């Protein structure tokens, strides 16, 4: 594996006095898709928020593309090249689809092809005819696509995707998985927090399993799919 | 003739509405993005007016044309924008995370600083502005002479609304403003430099305020007292229009402008009361304002403030001992000071009760202090009531007023309610000031004499203590009774309290009425101690003094309001004789206190 793009080392974070993460370490290489798996409340979203600077880390270091970004403000981390797609999508409801993309737009990065509007609409074809519609009027699936497209418009080197498949109709999962693979092919690294194992297995090369705020497993996704007892003990799923 | 008269009224109202809209639009934009209610926004408009009366005459002497006049107005507004940017960079940036109460106080500190700054720079006299070239004449319509400048101002409102709409929809800055109004954190996570955005929005808001002030000068002279009336009106307009909504601000300012123009015909003395009633009616039907969106439940204006701790007997004994000592061992001056401190203490205490237990921050609490004082004074002097009855009527009247205000508006939470309390107090002040036949106007009511048995200062101090201290202790009882517990539960989580079936709004109204009545008791005691009442008693600065006492003393500690009253009173006595710049001093002190001790002095001591 090459020099990691994102390296999280010994990260501790939490809300108020309660700690949630206890020394989490993981890495993400360019163009790699890593699934971040864990039960409800394991700390997946907390890890992503802390990596994005939305939650001040209490200990540990964050390195991205050779820079130390620990303790930086979210907007600086975003400008360094990390994109964030939140669990609840958080599109700007009063703005149109095109305007949402415009808010996310940032200059292209060296070595990565630019995510122009036309490339984004090619990635998410259902959005193309809706570009002038207010985001508040979109369906849940369309809002999810828009949330990802808006983040990609910032031309990030890595994207932290928090449960994009949650609440989506099964027919939407395959195109979404296709889009994530496409992003990876275009050189974007993806950290995918997910509860849906099959969806994660369809896109991820590697998996990091979180249990009660600590890493319980870090290895090939295939190992997770093959090892029923691992899944049972960490994720509580037997299927 | 009839029609012409009505038209003239409407034109005058709409012209005022235009200037008001500009100022309110700035306030609403700043609130939308920065989530800060800027008390100093009216001060920005005032500075815009002063810069304009300074800048315009030489400019117009150089070239008397309408375009140069407009250029001068825009330059004045730009100067105010620069001031706004500086304020954001030096002050607001440091306090975005402190509780809202302290943010409001800090911006009020700024109001005081700007008031003295303007006084120093431009002197105490009103300065009339030049006429706009080409618009100085009157236009005859339906037999009335309508000032051409008023017609011009009426056109300015929609033009600025159109330009702002264009800015919001067609520029990146505008898109960011709209996005941040909805979700600031997400905007930051997309790589937008929030600090820069906030500074930009604040400068834009200040620009609009400055423009509103500058364009008014041909109609209204620049004067040192214009800031508070402007901010009170702007608060009403933004809340009625819907916080964060520019078209809402436009609609509301037209509504308020027309109400004032026609209200003068129907109720010349109490136009402002009419405005307030209409506002209350609108908000009862649509709490989010005309074009506002329903907000998620407010985070509470006083996040992180704990309730008052349980009673402490030593403090009680100490207070009684101190008062007895002053009554029997000191001189009349000290007895008078002690009486006034008791008055301030109960007013501040009732305010602290409201803030810490009901989560209601009142920026107009002096209105109730003043209402009690005026009721007692009027009944004693004009109706010849005995002192005992007048003293009882003070809290009753103030409590009733608070009950009515609360019943109309207590549904509104946190910051909205805080803004409306300020508007309410401003209106109360205007009534006391303008209804000369009843209230004596500026001179107030004199000759309020205590009964024979309380006419020496020592007896009156004992009487005051006998009324005030039991009232404070009774309030403390209420706090530990189920009512207080439930009130705090509702403060901490309104949805949960509602789900439990608690009558949240009714409890808040009751708390408001109780606090108003206690402040009114203080006011009635004050009227007989001072021997007179005048409008300064219920002016906004008096309300802010009360808040400053809490800030000094802290609302967490039970002794807070007492300590604060003593500290502020002592400070005033020590500083006022030394300098004319009392407001500057107080304003800077408030700013420093907020920056250094965002939890109040008593809080700081307790932590140490
Ligand atoms: N805003 C918050 N304040 C306090 N505690 C929180 C907050 N958000 C999450 N927590 C707690 O932190 C822990 C981890 O939550 P987190 O959201 O990171 O889990 P998650 O793995 O993303 O779960 P899910 O799969 O349900 O999204 C949980 O115990 C949760 O209750
Ligand atoms: Mg989560």
XYZ file of N, CA, C and O in Angstrom, chain A residues 52 54 74-75 78-79 82 84 86 89-90 92-96 99 102-106 150-151, chain B residues 168-170 172 175-176 178-180 182-195 293:
192
model
N -13.514 15.426 10.517
C -13.847 16.612 9.740
C -13.620 17.887 10.541
O -13.773 18.988 10.022
N -15.495 18.771 13.005
C -16.774 19.257 13.522
C -16.907 18.983 15.018
O -17.754 19.549 15.688
N -13.212 23.092 10.486
C -13.781 22.274 9.414
C -13.521 22.843 8.010
O -13.219 22.093 7.090
N -13.639 24.173 7.888
C -13.493 24.697 6.524
C -12.067 24.527 6.016
O -11.847 24.319 4.824
N -11.809 20.915 4.978
C -12.480 20.733 3.692
C -11.597 21.258 2.565
O -11.467 20.628 1.513
N -10.963 22.400 2.788
C -10.121 22.948 1.726
C -8.883 22.106 1.493
O -8.354 22.069 0.382
N -10.727 17.104 2.151
C -11.621 16.080 2.675
C -13.065 16.539 2.492
O -13.417 17.648 2.883
N -17.252 15.835 3.109
C -18.089 15.232 4.159
C -19.520 15.160 3.650
O -20.086 16.152 3.195
N -22.984 14.168 5.303
C -23.523 13.795 6.617
C -24.620 12.748 6.519
O -25.226 12.539 5.468
N -27.936 14.080 5.366
C -27.861 14.734 4.044
C -27.680 16.232 4.098
O -26.839 16.780 3.438
N -28.568 16.906 4.818
C -28.401 18.340 5.020
C -28.198 19.126 3.735
O -27.301 19.955 3.646
N -29.409 22.148 1.237
C -29.989 23.451 1.561
C -31.353 23.538 0.895
O -31.445 23.691 -0.323
N -32.424 23.432 1.661
C -33.740 23.217 1.063
C -34.254 24.396 0.225
O -34.999 24.181 -0.714
N -33.828 25.627 0.562
C -34.352 26.775 -0.198
C -33.622 26.958 -1.517
O -34.080 27.705 -2.371
N -32.476 26.325 -1.659
C -31.694 26.513 -2.876
C -32.024 25.407 -3.872
O -32.418 24.302 -3.489
N -31.851 25.723 -5.162
C -32.089 24.709 -6.180
C -30.937 23.708 -6.166
O -29.921 23.915 -5.503
N -27.905 25.351 -7.380
C -27.348 26.271 -6.380
C -26.669 25.513 -5.248
O -25.636 25.939 -4.727
N -23.427 24.755 -6.461
C -22.585 25.955 -6.507
C -21.999 26.269 -5.131
O -20.855 26.705 -5.022
N -22.778 26.032 -4.078
C -22.259 26.300 -2.735
C -21.073 25.369 -2.437
O -20.092 25.765 -1.815
N -21.152 24.134 -2.921
C -20.078 23.179 -2.649
C -18.860 23.358 -3.552
O -17.796 22.824 -3.263
N -19.033 24.131 -4.617
C -17.982 24.207 -5.643
C -16.680 24.801 -5.128
O -16.674 25.816 -4.456
N -15.565 24.093 -5.418
C -14.227 24.607 -5.102
C -13.331 24.293 -6.286
O -13.658 23.425 -7.093
N -22.872 17.437 -4.203
C -22.457 18.738 -3.671
C -21.059 18.651 -3.065
O -20.231 19.546 -3.234
N -20.794 17.536 -2.362
C -19.469 17.362 -1.779
C -18.424 17.133 -2.863
O -17.331 17.695 -2.808
N -28.945 37.987 -3.268
C -29.110 36.702 -2.593
C -29.224 35.552 -3.582
O -28.785 34.444 -3.312
N -29.850 35.808 -4.744
C -30.110 34.694 -5.658
C -29.057 34.543 -6.733
O -28.894 33.463 -7.290
N -28.357 35.629 -7.042
C -27.525 35.557 -8.245
C -26.039 35.708 -7.980
O -25.257 35.706 -8.915
N -22.524 34.395 -5.595
C -22.061 33.337 -4.704
C -22.196 33.774 -3.246
O -22.638 33.005 -2.391
N -25.713 33.218 -2.260
C -26.032 31.797 -2.061
C -25.477 31.326 -0.719
O -26.141 30.588 0.015
N -24.262 31.772 -0.421
C -23.662 31.362 0.851
C -24.469 31.910 2.019
O -24.650 31.230 3.027
N -27.687 32.492 2.055
C -28.907 31.688 2.185
C -28.606 30.318 2.769
O -29.344 29.810 3.611
N -27.521 29.704 2.275
C -27.176 28.377 2.766
C -26.833 28.435 4.250
O -27.294 27.609 5.039
N -26.043 29.444 4.636
C -25.611 29.536 6.031
C -26.783 29.870 6.953
O -26.794 29.485 8.116
N -29.554 28.584 6.777
C -30.170 27.306 7.068
C -29.278 26.363 7.868
O -29.719 25.676 8.775
N -27.975 26.308 7.520
C -27.106 25.301 8.112
C -25.654 25.772 8.037
O -24.933 25.473 7.092
N -25.244 26.507 9.084
C -23.906 27.088 9.067
C -22.826 26.030 9.057
O -21.810 26.145 8.391
N -23.054 24.959 9.853
C -22.020 23.956 10.007
C -21.742 23.260 8.681
O -20.603 23.011 8.311
N -22.828 22.964 7.964
C -22.665 22.285 6.677
C -21.908 23.176 5.703
O -21.070 22.700 4.936
N -22.195 24.462 5.741
C -21.488 25.378 4.850
C -19.993 25.348 5.156
O -19.154 25.310 4.251
N -19.656 25.307 6.446
C -18.238 25.237 6.809
C -17.631 23.921 6.347
O -16.517 23.883 5.832
N -18.397 22.823 6.488
C -17.870 21.520 6.097
C -17.666 21.443 4.589
O -17.004 20.539 4.098
N -18.250 22.372 3.836
C -18.026 22.404 2.395
C -16.863 23.324 2.040
O -16.636 23.628 0.869
N -16.141 23.796 3.054
C -14.921 24.541 2.777
C -15.091 26.043 2.707
O -14.204 26.750 2.242
N -16.250 26.549 3.169
C -16.440 27.994 3.136
C -15.872 28.609 4.408
O -16.177 28.161 5.515
N -15.048 29.624 4.256
C -14.463 30.303 5.398
C -15.545 31.083 6.125
O -15.942 32.168 5.730
N -16.005 30.491 7.234
C -17.118 31.093 7.965
C -16.784 32.465 8.488
O -17.597 33.378 8.434
N -15.584 32.606 9.005
C -15.209 33.879 9.623
C -15.361 35.004 8.602
O -15.935 36.056 8.880
N -40.002 31.023 8.740
C -40.290 29.583 8.812
C -40.377 29.228 10.279
O -39.679 29.812 11.089
